[in-house]
Amino acid sequence: MSRGGSGGRQRVRTARGRTAASTRWLERQLNDPYVRRAKAEGYRSRAAYKLIELDQRFTLLRGVKRVVDLGVAPGGWAQVVRKQAPGATIVGIDLLETDPIEGVTLLQMDFMDDAAPARLTEALGGPADIVLSDMAANTVGHAQTDHLRTMGLVEAAAYFAVDTLRPGGAFVAKVLAGGADNDLVALLKRHFKLVKHAKPPASRKGSSEWYVIAQGFKGAE
């Protein structure tokens, strides 16, 4: 690995067995200011800053008491919530194992498992103030299929939010380029006073991800 001059861009030499794509990824990581900042500030991933920036814009975490984090691994968003609302009950779920986070209940299971909503609700101990979803389906390399799989997760998360939130609560979910599908937007507008899309600065410019933010939950019908 070679490094540029002081303060300069770091370049990575192609190593035997390393593909060009992995070399580009490693170089991008080394030169990503959010990656460096996350390491310096103790966050597990650069994704933490996406939630920080969304919170700064939409005031999502002020005064929250119960929070659900869908797709919690590796834990960056839960860390942000813990810092912004230290007394909140935080419950996270992910298929992947997540290293323990003080003050956060972690469930390792598939959110699409029929038992997952009840497990989350039980651990939460009452209506949620906000449901966060940074979930994305594992990609198969076919753009339309990948989009449909991820939007299926988002739609399931939205229905869970409608069943779980207190009146006035909020829902935040990662969607893909083009934003939420029309049916999902209609669902959210029916249940929330405000529905917007945003791409926080921490989202890489070349990334297809956006976030849908729904605030002012009206209550289940």
PDB file of N, CA and C in Angstrom, residues 9-93:
ATOM      1  N   ARG A   9      -4.134  12.655  -1.218  1.00  0.00           N
ATOM      2  CA  ARG A   9      -4.968  11.480  -1.434  1.00  0.00           C
ATOM      3  C   ARG A   9      -4.121  10.214  -1.373  1.00  0.00           C
ATOM      4  N   GLN A  10      -4.625   9.199  -0.663  1.00  0.00           N
ATOM      5  CA  GLN A  10      -3.924   7.932  -0.547  1.00  0.00           C
ATOM      6  C   GLN A  10      -4.291   7.021  -1.704  1.00  0.00           C
ATOM      7  N   ARG A  11      -3.290   6.369  -2.274  1.00  0.00           N
ATOM      8  CA  ARG A  11      -3.515   5.439  -3.367  1.00  0.00           C
ATOM      9  C   ARG A  11      -3.125   4.037  -2.908  1.00  0.00           C
ATOM     10  N   VAL A  12      -3.823   3.052  -3.430  1.00  0.00           N
ATOM     11  CA  VAL A  12      -3.606   1.662  -3.037  1.00  0.00           C
ATOM     12  C   VAL A  12      -3.038   0.889  -4.217  1.00  0.00           C
ATOM     13  N   ARG A  13      -1.929   0.241  -4.020  1.00  0.00           N
ATOM     14  CA  ARG A  13      -1.352  -0.585  -5.082  1.00  0.00           C
ATOM     15  C   ARG A  13      -2.187  -1.845  -5.269  1.00  0.00           C
ATOM     16  N   THR A  14      -2.326  -2.276  -6.482  1.00  0.00           N
ATOM     17  CA  THR A  14      -3.042  -3.516  -6.755  1.00  0.00           C
ATOM     18  C   THR A  14      -2.204  -4.685  -6.254  1.00  0.00           C
ATOM     19  N   ALA A  15      -2.794  -5.467  -5.354  1.00  0.00           N
ATOM     20  CA  ALA A  15      -2.078  -6.604  -4.785  1.00  0.00           C
ATOM     21  C   ALA A  15      -2.530  -7.889  -5.463  1.00  0.00           C
ATOM     22  N   ARG A  16      -1.658  -8.890  -5.428  1.00  0.00           N
ATOM     23  CA  ARG A  16      -2.016 -10.184  -6.013  1.00  0.00           C
ATOM     24  C   ARG A  16      -3.263 -10.735  -5.331  1.00  0.00           C
ATOM     25  N   GLY A  17      -4.238 -11.153  -6.118  1.00  0.00           N
ATOM     26  CA  GLY A  17      -5.461 -11.720  -5.563  1.00  0.00           C
ATOM     27  C   GLY A  17      -6.533 -10.680  -5.264  1.00  0.00           C
ATOM     28  N   ARG A  18      -6.182  -9.395  -5.360  1.00  0.00           N
ATOM     29  CA  ARG A  18      -7.160  -8.341  -5.109  1.00  0.00           C
ATOM     30  C   ARG A  18      -7.686  -7.833  -6.451  1.00  0.00           C
ATOM     31  N   THR A  19      -9.005  -7.803  -6.602  1.00  0.00           N
ATOM     32  CA  THR A  19      -9.591  -7.338  -7.853  1.00  0.00           C
ATOM     33  C   THR A  19      -9.472  -5.820  -7.956  1.00  0.00           C
ATOM     34  N   ALA A  20      -9.637  -5.318  -9.169  1.00  0.00           N
ATOM     35  CA  ALA A  20      -9.604  -3.874  -9.378  1.00  0.00           C
ATOM     36  C   ALA A  20     -10.715  -3.192  -8.597  1.00  0.00           C
ATOM     37  N   ALA A  21     -11.887  -3.859  -8.543  1.00  0.00           N
ATOM     38  CA  ALA A  21     -13.023  -3.281  -7.818  1.00  0.00           C
ATOM     39  C   ALA A  21     -12.719  -3.170  -6.327  1.00  0.00           C
ATOM     40  N   SER A  22     -12.118  -4.210  -5.751  1.00  0.00           N
ATOM     41  CA  SER A  22     -11.803  -4.160  -4.318  1.00  0.00           C
ATOM     42  C   SER A  22     -10.712  -3.140  -4.040  1.00  0.00           C
ATOM     43  N   THR A  23      -9.787  -2.968  -4.988  1.00  0.00           N
ATOM     44  CA  THR A  23      -8.757  -1.945  -4.834  1.00  0.00           C
ATOM     45  C   THR A  23      -9.378  -0.556  -4.825  1.00  0.00           C
ATOM     46  N   ARG A  24     -10.334  -0.320  -5.735  1.00  0.00           N
ATOM     47  CA  ARG A  24     -11.026   0.980  -5.765  1.00  0.00           C
ATOM     48  C   ARG A  24     -11.800   1.211  -4.481  1.00  0.00           C
ATOM     49  N   TRP A  25     -12.466   0.141  -3.971  1.00  0.00           N
ATOM     50  CA  TRP A  25     -13.232   0.272  -2.722  1.00  0.00           C
ATOM     51  C   TRP A  25     -12.316   0.640  -1.563  1.00  0.00           C
ATOM     52  N   LEU A  26     -11.166  -0.050  -1.465  1.00  0.00           N
ATOM     53  CA  LEU A  26     -10.226   0.211  -0.379  1.00  0.00           C
ATOM     54  C   LEU A  26      -9.679   1.629  -0.470  1.00  0.00           C
ATOM     55  N   GLU A  27      -9.374   2.072  -1.677  1.00  0.00           N
ATOM     56  CA  GLU A  27      -8.860   3.428  -1.869  1.00  0.00           C
ATOM     57  C   GLU A  27      -9.909   4.460  -1.482  1.00  0.00           C
ATOM     58  N   ARG A  28     -11.158   4.186  -1.849  1.00  0.00           N
ATOM     59  CA  ARG A  28     -12.241   5.100  -1.502  1.00  0.00           C
ATOM     60  C   ARG A  28     -12.415   5.190   0.012  1.00  0.00           C
ATOM     61  N   GLN A  29     -12.331   4.019   0.691  1.00  0.00           N
ATOM     62  CA  GLN A  29     -12.450   4.016   2.151  1.00  0.00           C
ATOM     63  C   GLN A  29     -11.338   4.833   2.791  1.00  0.00           C
ATOM     64  N   LEU A  30     -10.115   4.646   2.326  1.00  0.00           N
ATOM     65  CA  LEU A  30      -8.975   5.342   2.921  1.00  0.00           C
ATOM     66  C   LEU A  30      -9.074   6.854   2.746  1.00  0.00           C
ATOM     67  N   ASN A  31      -9.736   7.294   1.680  1.00  0.00           N
ATOM     68  CA  ASN A  31      -9.821   8.716   1.380  1.00  0.00           C
ATOM     69  C   ASN A  31     -11.171   9.326   1.736  1.00  0.00           C
ATOM     70  N   ASP A  32     -12.019   8.568   2.399  1.00  0.00           N
ATOM     71  CA  ASP A  32     -13.356   9.037   2.758  1.00  0.00           C
ATOM     72  C   ASP A  32     -13.291   9.787   4.089  1.00  0.00           C
ATOM     73  N   PRO A  33     -13.599  11.086   4.097  1.00  0.00           N
ATOM     74  CA  PRO A  33     -13.525  11.844   5.357  1.00  0.00           C
ATOM     75  C   PRO A  33     -14.502  11.336   6.414  1.00  0.00           C
ATOM     76  N   TYR A  34     -15.652  10.783   5.976  1.00  0.00           N
ATOM     77  CA  TYR A  34     -16.610  10.258   6.944  1.00  0.00           C
ATOM     78  C   TYR A  34     -16.088   8.992   7.619  1.00  0.00           C
ATOM     79  N   VAL A  35     -15.344   8.172   6.871  1.00  0.00           N
ATOM     80  CA  VAL A  35     -14.738   6.979   7.469  1.00  0.00           C
ATOM     81  C   VAL A  35     -13.730   7.390   8.537  1.00  0.00           C
ATOM     82  N   ARG A  36     -12.875   8.368   8.195  1.00  0.00           N
ATOM     83  CA  ARG A  36     -11.878   8.846   9.162  1.00  0.00           C
ATOM     84  C   ARG A  36     -12.556   9.461  10.378  1.00  0.00           C
ATOM     85  N   ARG A  37     -13.603  10.223  10.136  1.00  0.00           N
ATOM     86  CA  ARG A  37     -14.314  10.874  11.244  1.00  0.00           C
ATOM     87  C   ARG A  37     -14.985   9.843  12.149  1.00  0.00           C
ATOM     88  N   ALA A  38     -15.573   8.810  11.537  1.00  0.00           N
ATOM     89  CA  ALA A  38     -16.216   7.762  12.334  1.00  0.00           C
ATOM     90  C   ALA A  38     -15.212   7.079  13.253  1.00  0.00           C
ATOM     91  N   LYS A  39     -14.033   6.783  12.726  1.00  0.00           N
ATOM     92  CA  LYS A  39     -12.994   6.157  13.551  1.00  0.00           C
ATOM     93  C   LYS A  39     -12.588   7.078  14.682  1.00  0.00           C
ATOM     94  N   ALA A  40     -12.428   8.366  14.382  1.00  0.00           N
ATOM     95  CA  ALA A  40     -11.988   9.326  15.393  1.00  0.00           C
ATOM     96  C   ALA A  40     -13.032   9.531  16.481  1.00  0.00           C
ATOM     97  N   GLU A  41     -14.319   9.470  16.113  1.00  0.00           N
ATOM     98  CA  GLU A  41     -15.387   9.769  17.059  1.00  0.00           C
ATOM     99  C   GLU A  41     -16.029   8.516  17.646  1.00  0.00           C
ATOM    100  N   GLY A  42     -15.514   7.346  17.287  1.00  0.00           N
ATOM    101  CA  GLY A  42     -15.968   6.113  17.920  1.00  0.00           C
ATOM    102  C   GLY A  42     -17.238   5.511  17.353  1.00  0.00           C
ATOM    103  N   TYR A  43     -17.651   5.930  16.157  1.00  0.00           N
ATOM    104  CA  TYR A  43     -18.824   5.314  15.534  1.00  0.00           C
ATOM    105  C   TYR A  43     -18.396   4.099  14.718  1.00  0.00           C
ATOM    106  N   ARG A  44     -19.253   3.105  14.678  1.00  0.00           N
ATOM    107  CA  ARG A  44     -18.909   1.845  14.022  1.00  0.00           C
ATOM    108  C   ARG A  44     -18.951   1.924  12.505  1.00  0.00           C
ATOM    109  N   SER A  45     -19.621   2.916  11.970  1.00  0.00           N
ATOM    110  CA  SER A  45     -19.692   3.045  10.514  1.00  0.00           C
ATOM    111  C   SER A  45     -19.932   4.494  10.139  1.00  0.00           C
ATOM    112  N   ARG A  46     -19.570   4.829   8.908  1.00  0.00           N
ATOM    113  CA  ARG A  46     -19.807   6.173   8.392  1.00  0.00           C
ATOM    114  C   ARG A  46     -21.305   6.463   8.265  1.00  0.00           C
ATOM    115  N   ALA A  47     -22.126   5.393   8.254  1.00  0.00           N
ATOM    116  CA  ALA A  47     -23.571   5.572   8.143  1.00  0.00           C
ATOM    117  C   ALA A  47     -24.139   6.372   9.313  1.00  0.00           C
ATOM    118  N   ALA A  48     -23.414   6.416  10.425  1.00  0.00           N
ATOM    119  CA  ALA A  48     -23.874   7.188  11.580  1.00  0.00           C
ATOM    120  C   ALA A  48     -24.154   8.633  11.185  1.00  0.00           C
ATOM    121  N   TYR A  49     -23.335   9.169  10.281  1.00  0.00           N
ATOM    122  CA  TYR A  49     -23.478  10.577   9.920  1.00  0.00           C
ATOM    123  C   TYR A  49     -24.690  10.838   9.039  1.00  0.00           C
ATOM    124  N   LYS A  50     -25.186   9.802   8.384  1.00  0.00           N
ATOM    125  CA  LYS A  50     -26.430   9.968   7.623  1.00  0.00           C
ATOM    126  C   LYS A  50     -27.574  10.284   8.590  1.00  0.00           C
ATOM    127  N   LEU A  51     -27.639   9.537   9.701  1.00  0.00           N
ATOM    128  CA  LEU A  51     -28.693   9.795  10.681  1.00  0.00           C
ATOM    129  C   LEU A  51     -28.463  11.117  11.392  1.00  0.00           C
ATOM    130  N   ILE A  52     -27.211  11.430  11.713  1.00  0.00           N
ATOM    131  CA  ILE A  52     -26.910  12.715  12.350  1.00  0.00           C
ATOM    132  C   ILE A  52     -27.381  13.866  11.463  1.00  0.00           C
ATOM    133  N   GLU A  53     -27.092  13.779  10.169  1.00  0.00           N
ATOM    134  CA  GLU A  53     -27.482  14.851   9.249  1.00  0.00           C
ATOM    135  C   GLU A  53     -28.991  14.913   9.046  1.00  0.00           C
ATOM    136  N   LEU A  54     -29.646  13.759   8.995  1.00  0.00           N
ATOM    137  CA  LEU A  54     -31.108  13.751   8.885  1.00  0.00           C
ATOM    138  C   LEU A  54     -31.742  14.328  10.146  1.00  0.00           C
ATOM    139  N   ASP A  55     -31.161  14.012  11.303  1.00  0.00           N
ATOM    140  CA  ASP A  55     -31.672  14.549  12.562  1.00  0.00           C
ATOM    141  C   ASP A  55     -31.504  16.059  12.619  1.00  0.00           C
ATOM    142  N   GLN A  56     -30.367  16.551  12.148  1.00  0.00           N
ATOM    143  CA  GLN A  56     -30.147  17.999  12.141  1.00  0.00           C
ATOM    144  C   GLN A  56     -31.165  18.704  11.255  1.00  0.00           C
ATOM    145  N   ARG A  57     -31.552  18.076  10.181  1.00  0.00           N
ATOM    146  CA  ARG A  57     -32.496  18.702   9.242  1.00  0.00           C
ATOM    147  C   ARG A  57     -33.945  18.565   9.681  1.00  0.00           C
ATOM    148  N   PHE A  58     -34.301  17.393  10.241  1.00  0.00           N
ATOM    149  CA  PHE A  58     -35.714  17.113  10.522  1.00  0.00           C
ATOM    150  C   PHE A  58     -36.047  16.999  12.013  1.00  0.00           C
ATOM    151  N   THR A  59     -35.063  17.157  12.888  1.00  0.00           N
ATOM    152  CA  THR A  59     -35.270  17.066  14.347  1.00  0.00           C
ATOM    153  C   THR A  59     -36.010  15.777  14.693  1.00  0.00           C
ATOM    154  N   LEU A  60     -35.376  14.660  14.421  1.00  0.00           N
ATOM    155  CA  LEU A  60     -36.005  13.346  14.575  1.00  0.00           C
ATOM    156  C   LEU A  60     -35.878  12.773  15.982  1.00  0.00           C
ATOM    157  N   LEU A  61     -34.786  13.055  16.673  1.00  0.00           N
ATOM    158  CA  LEU A  61     -34.465  12.327  17.904  1.00  0.00           C
ATOM    159  C   LEU A  61     -34.695  13.117  19.181  1.00  0.00           C
ATOM    160  N   ARG A  62     -35.104  14.354  19.076  1.00  0.00           N
ATOM    161  CA  ARG A  62     -35.314  15.163  20.278  1.00  0.00           C
ATOM    162  C   ARG A  62     -36.446  14.587  21.125  1.00  0.00           C
ATOM    163  N   GLY A  63     -36.131  14.241  22.363  1.00  0.00           N
ATOM    164  CA  GLY A  63     -37.146  13.796  23.316  1.00  0.00           C
ATOM    165  C   GLY A  63     -37.683  12.394  23.106  1.00  0.00           C
ATOM    166  N   VAL A  64     -37.089  11.603  22.224  1.00  0.00           N
ATOM    167  CA  VAL A  64     -37.621  10.258  21.993  1.00  0.00           C
ATOM    168  C   VAL A  64     -37.380   9.368  23.213  1.00  0.00           C
ATOM    169  N   LYS A  65     -38.343   8.494  23.481  1.00  0.00           N
ATOM    170  CA  LYS A  65     -38.269   7.588  24.634  1.00  0.00           C
ATOM    171  C   LYS A  65     -38.130   6.131  24.217  1.00  0.00           C
ATOM    172  N   ARG A  66     -38.710   5.773  23.067  1.00  0.00           N
ATOM    173  CA  ARG A  66     -38.634   4.393  22.571  1.00  0.00           C
ATOM    174  C   ARG A  66     -38.313   4.419  21.080  1.00  0.00           C
ATOM    175  N   VAL A  67     -37.267   3.668  20.705  1.00  0.00           N
ATOM    176  CA  VAL A  67     -36.761   3.716  19.334  1.00  0.00           C
ATOM    177  C   VAL A  67     -36.539   2.302  18.822  1.00  0.00           C
ATOM    178  N   VAL A  68     -36.961   2.035  17.584  1.00  0.00           N
ATOM    179  CA  VAL A  68     -36.704   0.762  16.920  1.00  0.00           C
ATOM    180  C   VAL A  68     -35.727   1.016  15.773  1.00  0.00           C
ATOM    181  N   ASP A  69     -34.681   0.201  15.696  1.00  0.00           N
ATOM    182  CA  ASP A  69     -33.663   0.317  14.654  1.00  0.00           C
ATOM    183  C   ASP A  69     -33.675  -0.974  13.838  1.00  0.00           C
ATOM    184  N   LEU A  70     -34.263  -0.917  12.643  1.00  0.00           N
ATOM    185  CA  LEU A  70     -34.357  -2.078  11.764  1.00  0.00           C
ATOM    186  C   LEU A  70     -33.127  -2.122  10.856  1.00  0.00           C
ATOM    187  N   GLY A  71     -32.425  -3.250  10.842  1.00  0.00           N
ATOM    188  CA  GLY A  71     -31.172  -3.338  10.106  1.00  0.00           C
ATOM    189  C   GLY A  71     -30.062  -2.672  10.888  1.00  0.00           C
ATOM    190  N   VAL A  72     -29.982  -2.997  12.175  1.00  0.00           N
ATOM    191  CA  VAL A  72     -29.121  -2.268  13.111  1.00  0.00           C
ATOM    192  C   VAL A  72     -27.629  -2.449  12.853  1.00  0.00           C
ATOM    193  N   ALA A  73     -27.188  -3.630  12.359  1.00  0.00           N
ATOM    194  CA  ALA A  73     -25.752  -3.899  12.199  1.00  0.00           C
ATOM    195  C   ALA A  73     -25.106  -2.906  11.227  1.00  0.00           C
ATOM    196  N   PRO A  74     -23.904  -2.452  11.549  1.00  0.00           N
ATOM    197  CA  PRO A  74     -23.051  -2.805  12.700  1.00  0.00           C
ATOM    198  C   PRO A  74     -23.328  -2.007  13.967  1.00  0.00           C
ATOM    199  N   GLY A  75     -24.291  -1.072  13.913  1.00  0.00           N
ATOM    200  CA  GLY A  75     -24.679  -0.384  15.131  1.00  0.00           C
ATOM    201  C   GLY A  75     -24.472   1.115  15.130  1.00  0.00           C
ATOM    202  N   GLY A  76     -24.073   1.698  14.014  1.00  0.00           N
ATOM    203  CA  GLY A  76     -23.808   3.128  13.959  1.00  0.00           C
ATOM    204  C   GLY A  76     -25.017   3.988  14.283  1.00  0.00           C
ATOM    205  N   TRP A  77     -26.180   3.624  13.744  1.00  0.00           N
ATOM    206  CA  TRP A  77     -27.384   4.418  14.015  1.00  0.00           C
ATOM    207  C   TRP A  77     -27.794   4.291  15.477  1.00  0.00           C
ATOM    208  N   ALA A  78     -27.703   3.097  16.041  1.00  0.00           N
ATOM    209  CA  ALA A  78     -28.046   2.913  17.450  1.00  0.00           C
ATOM    210  C   ALA A  78     -27.116   3.731  18.339  1.00  0.00           C
ATOM    211  N   GLN A  79     -25.840   3.823  17.960  1.00  0.00           N
ATOM    212  CA  GLN A  79     -24.903   4.648  18.713  1.00  0.00           C
ATOM    213  C   GLN A  79     -25.322   6.119  18.698  1.00  0.00           C
ATOM    214  N   VAL A  80     -25.772   6.600  17.547  1.00  0.00           N
ATOM    215  CA  VAL A  80     -26.218   7.984  17.438  1.00  0.00           C
ATOM    216  C   VAL A  80     -27.424   8.230  18.337  1.00  0.00           C
ATOM    217  N   VAL A  81     -28.404   7.319  18.290  1.00  0.00           N
ATOM    218  CA  VAL A  81     -29.594   7.465  19.124  1.00  0.00           C
ATOM    219  C   VAL A  81     -29.200   7.463  20.595  1.00  0.00           C
ATOM    220  N   ARG A  82     -28.306   6.559  20.959  1.00  0.00           N
ATOM    221  CA  ARG A  82     -27.847   6.454  22.349  1.00  0.00           C
ATOM    222  C   ARG A  82     -27.221   7.769  22.818  1.00  0.00           C
ATOM    223  N   LYS A  83     -26.478   8.424  21.921  1.00  0.00           N
ATOM    224  CA  LYS A  83     -25.828   9.687  22.270  1.00  0.00           C
ATOM    225  C   LYS A  83     -26.834  10.832  22.344  1.00  0.00           C
ATOM    226  N   GLN A  84     -27.772  10.872  21.398  1.00  0.00           N
ATOM    227  CA  GLN A  84     -28.731  11.969  21.334  1.00  0.00           C
ATOM    228  C   GLN A  84     -29.859  11.828  22.351  1.00  0.00           C
ATOM    229  N   ALA A  85     -30.193  10.584  22.692  1.00  0.00           N
ATOM    230  CA  ALA A  85     -31.288  10.330  23.643  1.00  0.00           C
ATOM    231  C   ALA A  85     -30.839   9.244  24.624  1.00  0.00           C
ATOM    232  N   PRO A  86     -29.932   9.573  25.542  1.00  0.00           N
ATOM    233  CA  PRO A  86     -29.298   8.570  26.402  1.00  0.00           C
ATOM    234  C   PRO A  86     -30.262   7.783  27.291  1.00  0.00           C
ATOM    235  N   GLY A  87     -31.441   8.334  27.560  1.00  0.00           N
ATOM    236  CA  GLY A  87     -32.382   7.622  28.416  1.00  0.00           C
ATOM    237  C   GLY A  87     -33.395   6.787  27.665  1.00  0.00           C
ATOM    238  N   ALA A  88     -33.315   6.765  26.339  1.00  0.00           N
ATOM    239  CA  ALA A  88     -34.319   6.070  25.527  1.00  0.00           C
ATOM    240  C   ALA A  88     -34.134   4.559  25.569  1.00  0.00           C
ATOM    241  N   THR A  89     -35.245   3.852  25.417  1.00  0.00           N
ATOM    242  CA  THR A  89     -35.211   2.409  25.189  1.00  0.00           C
ATOM    243  C   THR A  89     -34.994   2.191  23.697  1.00  0.00           C
ATOM    244  N   ILE A  90     -33.923   1.482  23.358  1.00  0.00           N
ATOM    245  CA  ILE A  90     -33.561   1.271  21.951  1.00  0.00           C
ATOM    246  C   ILE A  90     -33.528  -0.225  21.672  1.00  0.00           C
ATOM    247  N   VAL A  91     -34.253  -0.647  20.661  1.00  0.00           N
ATOM    248  CA  VAL A  91     -34.276  -2.052  20.265  1.00  0.00           C
ATOM    249  C   VAL A  91     -33.881  -2.154  18.805  1.00  0.00           C
ATOM    250  N   GLY A  92     -32.871  -2.980  18.513  1.00  0.00           N
ATOM    251  CA  GLY A  92     -32.417  -3.162  17.148  1.00  0.00           C
ATOM    252  C   GLY A  92     -32.530  -4.606  16.702  1.00  0.00           C
ATOM    253  N   ILE A  93     -32.688  -4.796  15.402  1.00  0.00           N
ATOM    254  CA  ILE A  93     -32.803  -6.144  14.851  1.00  0.00           C
ATOM    255  C   ILE A  93     -32.003  -6.230  13.560  1.00  0.00           C
TER     256      ILE A  93
END
